[in-house]
CSV table of C-alpha atoms in Angstrom, one decimal:
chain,number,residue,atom,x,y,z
A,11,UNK,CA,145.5,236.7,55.9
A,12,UNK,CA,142.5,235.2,54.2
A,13,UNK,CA,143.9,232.3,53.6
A,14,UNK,CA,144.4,232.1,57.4
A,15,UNK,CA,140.9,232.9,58.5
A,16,UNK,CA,139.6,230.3,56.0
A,17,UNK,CA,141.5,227.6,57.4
A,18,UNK,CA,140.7,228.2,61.2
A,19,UNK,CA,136.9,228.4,60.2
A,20,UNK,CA,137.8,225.1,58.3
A,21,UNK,CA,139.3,223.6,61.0
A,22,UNK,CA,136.7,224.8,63.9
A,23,UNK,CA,134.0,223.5,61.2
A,24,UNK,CA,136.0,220.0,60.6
A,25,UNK,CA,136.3,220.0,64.7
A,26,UNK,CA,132.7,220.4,65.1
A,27,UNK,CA,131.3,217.7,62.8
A,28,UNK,CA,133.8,215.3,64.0
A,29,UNK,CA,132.5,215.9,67.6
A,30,UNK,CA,129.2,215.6,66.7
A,31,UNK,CA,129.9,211.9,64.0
A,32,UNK,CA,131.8,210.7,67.7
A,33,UNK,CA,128.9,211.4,69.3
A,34,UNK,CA,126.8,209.3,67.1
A,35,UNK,CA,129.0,206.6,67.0
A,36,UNK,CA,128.9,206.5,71.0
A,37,UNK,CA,125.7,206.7,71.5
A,38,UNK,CA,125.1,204.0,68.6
A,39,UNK,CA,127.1,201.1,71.3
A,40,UNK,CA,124.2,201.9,73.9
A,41,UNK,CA,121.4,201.8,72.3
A,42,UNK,CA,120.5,197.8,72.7
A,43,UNK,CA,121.4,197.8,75.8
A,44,UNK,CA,121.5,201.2,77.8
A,45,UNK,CA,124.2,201.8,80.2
A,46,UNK,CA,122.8,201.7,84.1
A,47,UNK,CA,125.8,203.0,85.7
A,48,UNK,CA,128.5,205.7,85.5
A,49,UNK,CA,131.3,202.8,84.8
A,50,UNK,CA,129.5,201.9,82.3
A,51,UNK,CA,128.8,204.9,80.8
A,52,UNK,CA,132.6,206.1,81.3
A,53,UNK,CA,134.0,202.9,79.7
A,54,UNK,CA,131.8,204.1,76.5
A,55,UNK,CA,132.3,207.6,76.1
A,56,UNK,CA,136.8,207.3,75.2
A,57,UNK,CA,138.0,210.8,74.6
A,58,UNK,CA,136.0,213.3,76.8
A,59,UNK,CA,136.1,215.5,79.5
A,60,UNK,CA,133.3,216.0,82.2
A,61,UNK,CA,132.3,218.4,84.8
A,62,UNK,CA,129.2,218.7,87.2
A,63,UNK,CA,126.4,221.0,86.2
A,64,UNK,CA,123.3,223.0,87.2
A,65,UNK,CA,120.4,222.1,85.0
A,66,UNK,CA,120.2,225.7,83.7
A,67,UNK,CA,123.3,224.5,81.6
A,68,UNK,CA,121.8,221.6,79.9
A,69,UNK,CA,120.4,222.1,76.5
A,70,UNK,CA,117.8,219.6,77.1
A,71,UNK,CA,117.9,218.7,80.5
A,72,UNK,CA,117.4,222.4,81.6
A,73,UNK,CA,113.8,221.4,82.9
A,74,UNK,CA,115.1,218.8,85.3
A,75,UNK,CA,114.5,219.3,88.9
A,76,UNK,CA,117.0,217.2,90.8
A,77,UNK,CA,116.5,215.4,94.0
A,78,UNK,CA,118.4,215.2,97.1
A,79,UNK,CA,121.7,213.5,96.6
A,80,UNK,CA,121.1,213.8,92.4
A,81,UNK,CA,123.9,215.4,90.3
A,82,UNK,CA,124.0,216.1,86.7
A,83,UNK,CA,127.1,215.6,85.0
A,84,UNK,CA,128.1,217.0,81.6
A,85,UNK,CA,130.6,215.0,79.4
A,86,UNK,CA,132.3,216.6,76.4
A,87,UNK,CA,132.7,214.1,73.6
A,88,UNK,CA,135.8,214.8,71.7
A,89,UNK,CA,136.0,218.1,74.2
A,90,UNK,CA,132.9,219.3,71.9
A,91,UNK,CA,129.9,217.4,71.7
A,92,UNK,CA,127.7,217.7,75.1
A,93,UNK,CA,126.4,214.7,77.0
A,94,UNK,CA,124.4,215.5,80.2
A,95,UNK,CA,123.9,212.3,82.7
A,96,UNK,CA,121.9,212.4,86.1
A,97,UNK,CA,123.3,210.3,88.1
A,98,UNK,CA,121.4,209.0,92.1
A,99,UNK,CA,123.5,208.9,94.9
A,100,UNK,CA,125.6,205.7,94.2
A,101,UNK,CA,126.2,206.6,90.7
A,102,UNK,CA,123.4,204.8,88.9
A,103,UNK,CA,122.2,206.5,86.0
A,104,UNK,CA,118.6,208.7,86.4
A,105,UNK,CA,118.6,210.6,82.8
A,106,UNK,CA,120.7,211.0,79.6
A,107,UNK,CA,120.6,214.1,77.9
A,108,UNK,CA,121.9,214.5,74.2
A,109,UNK,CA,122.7,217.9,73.8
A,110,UNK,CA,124.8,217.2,71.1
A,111,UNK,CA,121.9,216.4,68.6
């Protein structure tokens, strides 16, 4: 049973630095040359999920008061590591948040 419990603590552990190392590595292709859309940004990120968010559930972009037609989008790198994006109206970027760090 220990043996058990070490090995999903392992694994959630292994899981979590992996997301986070992604994360880097992502965020290491934008940093010349920001993306200034959400195509852009999307054909970056590979293996994540996203869903739209209220600011309260940003780590670091819980301060942001969006404007009319704004939406903040929260991407899970490797279904772990949080990215929150403002994005305008037609999609162009506002704000990048790393939560992950």
């Amino acid at each position: 049973m220990a043996l058990v419990l070490v090995c999903l603590v392992g694994g959630y552990c292994a899981w979590d630095v992996a997301s986070y190392a992604y994360a880097l590595h992502v965020e290491s292709k934008w940093r010349s040359q920001p993306p200034s859309t959400r195509v852009e940004l999307e054909s970056l990120l590979g293996l994540y999920d996203s869903r739209d968010i209220e600011p309260s559930e940003s780590q670091l972009g819980s301060g942001t008061e969006l404007e009319t037609g704004q939406k903040m989008v929260q991407y899970r790198l490797l279904w772990k590591a949080e990215l929150d994006v403002v994005y305008d109206t037609v999609d162009t970027i506002v704000a990048i948040f790393t939560s992950y760090e």
